[in-house]
GROMACS .gro file of C-alpha atoms in nm:
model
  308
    1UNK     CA    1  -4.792   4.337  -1.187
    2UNK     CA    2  -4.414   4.421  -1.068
    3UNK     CA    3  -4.545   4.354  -0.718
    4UNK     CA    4  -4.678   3.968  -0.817
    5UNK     CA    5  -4.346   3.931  -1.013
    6UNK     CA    6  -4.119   3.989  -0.676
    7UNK     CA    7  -4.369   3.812  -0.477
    8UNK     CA    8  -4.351   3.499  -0.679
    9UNK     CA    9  -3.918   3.566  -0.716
   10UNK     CA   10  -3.912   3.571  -0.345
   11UNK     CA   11  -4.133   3.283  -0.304
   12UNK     CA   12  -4.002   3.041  -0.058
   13UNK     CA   13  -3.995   2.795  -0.353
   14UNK     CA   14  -3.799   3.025  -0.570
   15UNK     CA   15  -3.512   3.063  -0.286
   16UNK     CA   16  -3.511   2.661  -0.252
   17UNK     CA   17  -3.468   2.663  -0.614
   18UNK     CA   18  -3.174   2.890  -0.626
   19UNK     CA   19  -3.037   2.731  -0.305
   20UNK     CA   20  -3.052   2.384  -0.496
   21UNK     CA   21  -2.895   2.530  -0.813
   22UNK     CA   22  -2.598   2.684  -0.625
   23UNK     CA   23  -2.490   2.392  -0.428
   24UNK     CA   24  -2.612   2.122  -0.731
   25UNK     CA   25  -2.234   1.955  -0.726
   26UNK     CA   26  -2.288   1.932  -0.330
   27UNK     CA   27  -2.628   1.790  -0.333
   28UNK     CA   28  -2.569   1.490  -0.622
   29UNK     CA   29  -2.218   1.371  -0.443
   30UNK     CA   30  -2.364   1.382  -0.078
   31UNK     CA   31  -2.521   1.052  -0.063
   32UNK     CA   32  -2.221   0.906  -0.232
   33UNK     CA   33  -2.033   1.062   0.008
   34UNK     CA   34  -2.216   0.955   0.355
   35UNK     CA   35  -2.252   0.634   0.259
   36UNK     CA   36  -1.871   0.584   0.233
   37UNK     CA   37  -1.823   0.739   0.562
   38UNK     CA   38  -2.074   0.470   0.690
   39UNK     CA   39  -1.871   0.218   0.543
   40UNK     CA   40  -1.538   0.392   0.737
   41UNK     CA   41  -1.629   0.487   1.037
   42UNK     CA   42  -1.867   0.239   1.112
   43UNK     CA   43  -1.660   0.008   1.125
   44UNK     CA   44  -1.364   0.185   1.278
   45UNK     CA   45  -1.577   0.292   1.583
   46UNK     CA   46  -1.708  -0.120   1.597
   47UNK     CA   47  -1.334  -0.195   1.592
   48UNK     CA   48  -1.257   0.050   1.878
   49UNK     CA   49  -1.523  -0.064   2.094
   50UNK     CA   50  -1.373  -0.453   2.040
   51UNK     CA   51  -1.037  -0.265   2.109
   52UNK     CA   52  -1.146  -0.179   2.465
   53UNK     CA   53  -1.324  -0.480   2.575
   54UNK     CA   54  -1.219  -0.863   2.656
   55UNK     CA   55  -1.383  -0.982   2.338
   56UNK     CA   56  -1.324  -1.359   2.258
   57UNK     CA   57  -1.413  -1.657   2.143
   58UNK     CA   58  -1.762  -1.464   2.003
   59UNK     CA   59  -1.882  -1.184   1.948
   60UNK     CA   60  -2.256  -1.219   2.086
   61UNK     CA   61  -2.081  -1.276   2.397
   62UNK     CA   62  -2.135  -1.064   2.685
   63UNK     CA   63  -1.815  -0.846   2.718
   64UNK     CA   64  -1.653  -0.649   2.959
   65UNK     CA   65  -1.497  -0.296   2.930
   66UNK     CA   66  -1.111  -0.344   3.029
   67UNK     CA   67  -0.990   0.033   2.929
   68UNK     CA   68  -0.613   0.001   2.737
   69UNK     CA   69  -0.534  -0.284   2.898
   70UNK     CA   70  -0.528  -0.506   2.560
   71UNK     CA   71  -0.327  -0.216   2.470
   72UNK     CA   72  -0.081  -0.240   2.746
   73UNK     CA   73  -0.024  -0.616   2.660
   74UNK     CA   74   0.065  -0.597   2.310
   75UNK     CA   75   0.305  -0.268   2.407
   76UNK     CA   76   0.521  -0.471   2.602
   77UNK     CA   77   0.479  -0.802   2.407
   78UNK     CA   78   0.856  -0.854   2.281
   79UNK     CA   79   0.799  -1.185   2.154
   80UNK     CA   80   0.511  -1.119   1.897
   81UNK     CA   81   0.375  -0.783   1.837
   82UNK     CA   82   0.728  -0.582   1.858
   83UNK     CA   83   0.880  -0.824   1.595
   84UNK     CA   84   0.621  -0.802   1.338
   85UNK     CA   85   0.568  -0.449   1.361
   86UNK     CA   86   0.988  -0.454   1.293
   87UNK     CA   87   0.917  -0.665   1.011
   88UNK     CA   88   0.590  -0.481   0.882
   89UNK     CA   89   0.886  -0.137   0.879
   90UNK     CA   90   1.120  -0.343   0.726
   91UNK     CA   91   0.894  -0.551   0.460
   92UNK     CA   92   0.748  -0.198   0.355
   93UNK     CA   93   1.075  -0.023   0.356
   94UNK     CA   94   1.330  -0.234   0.209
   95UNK     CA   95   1.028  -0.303  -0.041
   96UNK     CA   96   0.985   0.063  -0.164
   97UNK     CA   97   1.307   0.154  -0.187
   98UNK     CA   98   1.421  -0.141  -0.428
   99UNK     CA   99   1.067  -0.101  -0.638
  100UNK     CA  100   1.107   0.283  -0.660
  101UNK     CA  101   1.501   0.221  -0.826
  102UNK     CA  102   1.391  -0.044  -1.042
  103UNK     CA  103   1.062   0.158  -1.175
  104UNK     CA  104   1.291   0.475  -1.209
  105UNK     CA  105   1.536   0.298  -1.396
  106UNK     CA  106   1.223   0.104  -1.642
  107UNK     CA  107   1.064   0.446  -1.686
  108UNK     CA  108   1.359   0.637  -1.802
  109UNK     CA  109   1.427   0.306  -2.049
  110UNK     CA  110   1.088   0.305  -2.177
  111UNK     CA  111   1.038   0.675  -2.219
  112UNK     CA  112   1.195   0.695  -2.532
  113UNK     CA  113   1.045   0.512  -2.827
  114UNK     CA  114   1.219   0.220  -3.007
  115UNK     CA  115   1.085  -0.087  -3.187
  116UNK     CA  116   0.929  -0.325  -3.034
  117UNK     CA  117   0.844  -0.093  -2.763
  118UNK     CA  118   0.440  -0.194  -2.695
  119UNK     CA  119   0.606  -0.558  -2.684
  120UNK     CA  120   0.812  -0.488  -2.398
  121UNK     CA  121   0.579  -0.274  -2.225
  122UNK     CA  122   0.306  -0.534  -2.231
  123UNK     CA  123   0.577  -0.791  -2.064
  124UNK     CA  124   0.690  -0.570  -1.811
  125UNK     CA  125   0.308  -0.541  -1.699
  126UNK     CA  126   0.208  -0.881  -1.702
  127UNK     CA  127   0.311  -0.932  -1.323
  128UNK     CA  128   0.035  -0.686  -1.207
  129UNK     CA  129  -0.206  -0.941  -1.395
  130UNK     CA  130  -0.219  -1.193  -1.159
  131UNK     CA  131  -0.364  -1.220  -0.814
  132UNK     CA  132  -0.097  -1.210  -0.496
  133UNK     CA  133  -0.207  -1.525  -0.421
  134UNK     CA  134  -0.121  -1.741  -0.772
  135UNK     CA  135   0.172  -1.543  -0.745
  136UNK     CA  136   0.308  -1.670  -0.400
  137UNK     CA  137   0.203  -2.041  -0.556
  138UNK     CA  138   0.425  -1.953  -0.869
  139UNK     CA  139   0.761  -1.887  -0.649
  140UNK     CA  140   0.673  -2.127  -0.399
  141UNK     CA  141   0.749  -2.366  -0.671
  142UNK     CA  142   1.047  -2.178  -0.804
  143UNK     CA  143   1.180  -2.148  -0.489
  144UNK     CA  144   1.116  -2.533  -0.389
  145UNK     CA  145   1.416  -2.636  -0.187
  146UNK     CA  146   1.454  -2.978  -0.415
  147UNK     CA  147   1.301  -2.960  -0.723
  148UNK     CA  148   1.254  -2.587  -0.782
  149UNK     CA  149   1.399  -2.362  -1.053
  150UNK     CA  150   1.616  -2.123  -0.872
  151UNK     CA  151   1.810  -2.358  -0.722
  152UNK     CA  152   1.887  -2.514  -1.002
  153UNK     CA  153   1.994  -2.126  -1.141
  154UNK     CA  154   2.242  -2.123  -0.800
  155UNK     CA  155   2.414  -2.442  -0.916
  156UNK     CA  156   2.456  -2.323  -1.268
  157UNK     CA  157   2.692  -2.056  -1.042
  158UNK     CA  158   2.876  -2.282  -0.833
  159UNK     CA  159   2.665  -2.160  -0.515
  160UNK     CA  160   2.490  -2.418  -0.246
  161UNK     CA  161   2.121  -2.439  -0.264
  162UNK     CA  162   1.955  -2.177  -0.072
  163UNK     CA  163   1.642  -2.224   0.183
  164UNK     CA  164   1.454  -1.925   0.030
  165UNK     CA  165   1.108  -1.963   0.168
  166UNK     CA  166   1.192  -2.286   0.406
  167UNK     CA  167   1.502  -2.092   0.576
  168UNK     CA  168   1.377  -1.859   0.859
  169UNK     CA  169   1.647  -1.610   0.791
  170UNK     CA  170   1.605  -1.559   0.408
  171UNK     CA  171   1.194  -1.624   0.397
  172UNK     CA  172   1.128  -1.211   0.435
  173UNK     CA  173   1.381  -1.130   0.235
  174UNK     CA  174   1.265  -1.377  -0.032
  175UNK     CA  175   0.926  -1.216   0.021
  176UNK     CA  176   1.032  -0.893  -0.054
  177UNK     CA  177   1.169  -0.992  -0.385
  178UNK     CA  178   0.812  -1.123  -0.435
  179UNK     CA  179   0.624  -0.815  -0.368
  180UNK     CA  180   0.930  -0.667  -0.580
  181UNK     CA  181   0.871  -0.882  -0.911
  182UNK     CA  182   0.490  -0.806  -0.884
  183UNK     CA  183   0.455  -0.435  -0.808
  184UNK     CA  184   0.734  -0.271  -0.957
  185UNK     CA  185   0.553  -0.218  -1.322
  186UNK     CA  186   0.314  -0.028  -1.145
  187UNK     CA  187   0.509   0.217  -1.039
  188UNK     CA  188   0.704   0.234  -1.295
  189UNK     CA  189   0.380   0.323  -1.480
  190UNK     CA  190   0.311   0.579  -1.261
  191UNK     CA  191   0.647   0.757  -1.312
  192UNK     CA  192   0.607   0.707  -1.716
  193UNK     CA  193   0.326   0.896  -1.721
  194UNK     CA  194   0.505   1.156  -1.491
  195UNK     CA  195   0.793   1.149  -1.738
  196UNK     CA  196   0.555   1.181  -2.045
  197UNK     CA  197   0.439   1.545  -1.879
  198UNK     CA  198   0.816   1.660  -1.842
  199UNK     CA  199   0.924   1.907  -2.116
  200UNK     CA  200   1.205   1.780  -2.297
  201UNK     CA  201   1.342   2.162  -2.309
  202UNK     CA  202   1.560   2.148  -2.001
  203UNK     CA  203   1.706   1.797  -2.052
  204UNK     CA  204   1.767   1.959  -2.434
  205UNK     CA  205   1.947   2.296  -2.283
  206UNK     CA  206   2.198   2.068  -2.040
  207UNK     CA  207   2.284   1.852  -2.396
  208UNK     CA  208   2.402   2.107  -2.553
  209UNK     CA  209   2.590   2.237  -2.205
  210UNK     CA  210   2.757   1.897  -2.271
  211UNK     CA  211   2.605   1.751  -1.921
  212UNK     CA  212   2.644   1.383  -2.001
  213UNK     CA  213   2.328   1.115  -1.986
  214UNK     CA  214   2.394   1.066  -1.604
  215UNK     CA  215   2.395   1.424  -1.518
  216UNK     CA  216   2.104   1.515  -1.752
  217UNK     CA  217   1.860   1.261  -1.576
  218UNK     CA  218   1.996   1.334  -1.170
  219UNK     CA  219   1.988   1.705  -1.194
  220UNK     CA  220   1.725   1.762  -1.444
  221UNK     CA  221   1.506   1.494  -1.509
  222UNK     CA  222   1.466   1.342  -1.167
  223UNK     CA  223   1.434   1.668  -1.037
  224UNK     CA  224   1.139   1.774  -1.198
  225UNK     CA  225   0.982   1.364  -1.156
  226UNK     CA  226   0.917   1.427  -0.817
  227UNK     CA  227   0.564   1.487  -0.765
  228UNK     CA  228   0.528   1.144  -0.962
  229UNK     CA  229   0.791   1.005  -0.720
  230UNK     CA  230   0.586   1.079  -0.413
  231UNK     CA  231   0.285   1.012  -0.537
  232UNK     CA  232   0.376   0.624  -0.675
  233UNK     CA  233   0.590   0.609  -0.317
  234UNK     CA  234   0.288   0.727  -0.118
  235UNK     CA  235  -0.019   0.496  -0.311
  236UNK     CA  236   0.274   0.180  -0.302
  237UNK     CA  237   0.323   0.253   0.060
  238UNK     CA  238  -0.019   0.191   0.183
  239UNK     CA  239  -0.057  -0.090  -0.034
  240UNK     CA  240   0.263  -0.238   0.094
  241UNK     CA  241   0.164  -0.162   0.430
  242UNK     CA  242  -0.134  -0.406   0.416
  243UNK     CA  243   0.022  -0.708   0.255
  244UNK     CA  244  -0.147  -0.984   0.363
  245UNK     CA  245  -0.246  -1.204   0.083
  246UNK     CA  246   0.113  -1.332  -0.015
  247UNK     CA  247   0.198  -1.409   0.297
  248UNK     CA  248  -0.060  -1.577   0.431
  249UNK     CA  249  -0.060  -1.796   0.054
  250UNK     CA  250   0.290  -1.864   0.122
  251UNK     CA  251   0.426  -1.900   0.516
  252UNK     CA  252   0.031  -1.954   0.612
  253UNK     CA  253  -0.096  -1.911   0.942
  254UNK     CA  254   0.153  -1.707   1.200
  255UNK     CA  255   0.398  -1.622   0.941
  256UNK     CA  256   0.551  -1.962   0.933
  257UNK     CA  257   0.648  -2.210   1.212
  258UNK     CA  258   0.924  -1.926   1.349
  259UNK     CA  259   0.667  -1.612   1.315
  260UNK     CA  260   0.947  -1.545   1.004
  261UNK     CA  261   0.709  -1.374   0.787
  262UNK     CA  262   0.451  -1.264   1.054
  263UNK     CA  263   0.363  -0.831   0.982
  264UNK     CA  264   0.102  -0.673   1.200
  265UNK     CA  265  -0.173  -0.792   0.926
  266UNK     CA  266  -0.097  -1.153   0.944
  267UNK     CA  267  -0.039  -1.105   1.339
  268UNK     CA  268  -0.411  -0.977   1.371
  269UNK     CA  269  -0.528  -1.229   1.138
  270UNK     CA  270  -0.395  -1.509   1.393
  271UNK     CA  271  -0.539  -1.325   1.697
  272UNK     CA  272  -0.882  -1.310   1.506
  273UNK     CA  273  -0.945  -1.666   1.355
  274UNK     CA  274  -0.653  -1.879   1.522
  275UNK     CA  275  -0.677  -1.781   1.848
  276UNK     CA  276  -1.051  -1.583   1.860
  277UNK     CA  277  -0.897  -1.337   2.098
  278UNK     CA  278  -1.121  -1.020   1.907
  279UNK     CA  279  -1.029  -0.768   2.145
  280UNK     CA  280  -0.681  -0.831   2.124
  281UNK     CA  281  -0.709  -0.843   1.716
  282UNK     CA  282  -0.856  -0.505   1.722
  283UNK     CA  283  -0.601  -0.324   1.928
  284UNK     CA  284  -0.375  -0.488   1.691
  285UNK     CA  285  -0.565  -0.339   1.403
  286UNK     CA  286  -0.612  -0.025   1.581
  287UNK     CA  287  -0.173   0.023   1.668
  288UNK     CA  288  -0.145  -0.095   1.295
  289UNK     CA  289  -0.389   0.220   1.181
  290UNK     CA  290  -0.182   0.448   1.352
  291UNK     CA  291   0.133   0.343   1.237
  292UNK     CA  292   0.001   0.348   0.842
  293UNK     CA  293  -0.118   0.715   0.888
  294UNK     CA  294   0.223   0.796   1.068
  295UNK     CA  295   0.349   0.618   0.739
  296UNK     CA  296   0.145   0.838   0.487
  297UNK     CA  297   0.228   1.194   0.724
  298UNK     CA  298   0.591   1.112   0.679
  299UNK     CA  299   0.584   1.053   0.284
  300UNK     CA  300   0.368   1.361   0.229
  301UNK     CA  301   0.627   1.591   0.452
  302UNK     CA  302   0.890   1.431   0.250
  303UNK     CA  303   0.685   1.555  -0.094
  304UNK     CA  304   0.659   1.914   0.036
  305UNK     CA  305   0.969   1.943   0.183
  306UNK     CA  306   1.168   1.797  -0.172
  307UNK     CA  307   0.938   2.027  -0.339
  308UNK     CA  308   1.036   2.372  -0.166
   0.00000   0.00000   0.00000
């Protein structure tokens, strides 16, 4: 009887069984899991291919392998590539920076409670409502040279009318505000729910040390905010990376008659659909993939260095 019993425990069925029971967590998230790397590198491998070949005007047509050369040609392209990847660094940049001090700033305001408080949060959110695109249509009218809003806001200051979006040199500057205005609450979401996790023992201690409200936040509550600082920085810096939508809605095609507002997204969009130049488009894309994960290596080496 003991003999049948280890027999049937030692069955080939019984060690599949225990095999599948083990590795159960494995087993229900792998096809999950390979079908999103189908969806990734798919793609990414098609886009490499294009990358290497002379690929235009279709795609059914019969290419020919050209190594790095489309590579080569947008490397030493000073006229369009080099200037939107400048303003791609600079749209990002001067973007996070202004969005992290303004969501730092909302956060510590809205941390505490006061009345009205679920009013003023709900208001504060309402930009992330709306799409990018009705949101470059809203300031495009604001910003209207002749009839909009914010002009008339200048004059109430005794300043000339600006260009905003129609001036070359102010268009990615007024873009940035854009991007500003709409993503900002979501950040400073993020970092309310990193200050709702803080204890309030420390800030308490340097109160009665008589550290005053500046002090208190830079040395002890910002301190300890980090991880929720580089983790809002890091998500909002990918996003910010692959703005296309509000640009496109509001310069169009090429960034605008002067390439003002034309980022590596909107640059590959041209070479794709303007221009049907695919294998130019996808070195594009594939420079512009580089770049992002160079982006997302530097903001994690940031996070563990400000966290030794």
């Amino acid at each position: 009887m003991a003999l049948q019993l280890r027999e049937t425990k030692d069955s080939p069925t019984a060690k599949i069984q225990r095999w599948v029971d083990r590795h159960l967590k494995i087993i229900f998230t792998m096809p999950a899991l390979l079908l999103v790397l189908a969806l990734i590198i798919y793609p990414l491998v098609y886009t490499v291919q294009l990358a290497l070949t002379d690929a235009r005007r279709s795609t059914s047509r019969d290419k020919n392998f050209i190594g790095l050369e489309n590579f080569t040609t947008l490397l030493t392209d000073t006229e369009r590539f080099w200037p939107a990847v400048g303003r791609t660094v600079y749209f990002t940049g001067a973007g996070l920076v202004i969005e992290t001090i303004c969501a730092l700033g909302l956060a510590l305001l809205l941390r505490k409670a006061f009345r009205g408080q679920g009013i003023v949060r709900t208001a504060i959110l309402l930009p992330l409502v709306a799409t990018p695109v009705a949101v470059g249509m809203m300031w495009m009218l604001i910003f209207q040279p002749s009839i909009g809003v914010a002009n008339v806001v200048v004059d109430w200051f005794g300043m000339p009318a600006q260009g905003w979006l129609s001036d070359p040199d102010q268009t990615l500057n007024t873009l940035i505000f854009m991007d500003v205005w709409q993503w900002t609450p979501m950040m400073a979401l993020i970092l309310l729910a990193g200050l709702s996790s803080i204890p309030e023992e420390p800030e308490e201690a340097a109160l009665v040390d008589g550290a005053s409200w500046f002090q208190r936040h830079i040395y002890v509550t910002i301190p300890m905010l980090k991880p929720a600082i580089f983790a809002a920085i890091l998500l909002r810096a990918i996003d910010s990376l692959k703005t296309f939508d509000i640009l496109y809605a509001t310069k169009g095609a090429g960034g605008g008659s002067n390439h003002e507002a034309e980022t590596l997204n909107v640059l590959a969009y041209s070479y794709s659909f303007d221009y049907q130049d695919y294998g130019i488009a996808s070195a594009v894309l594939i420079l512009f993939l580089i770049l992002i994960c160079g982006a997302v290596a530097l903001v994690m080496v940031s996070s563990k260095a400000g966290s030794k």
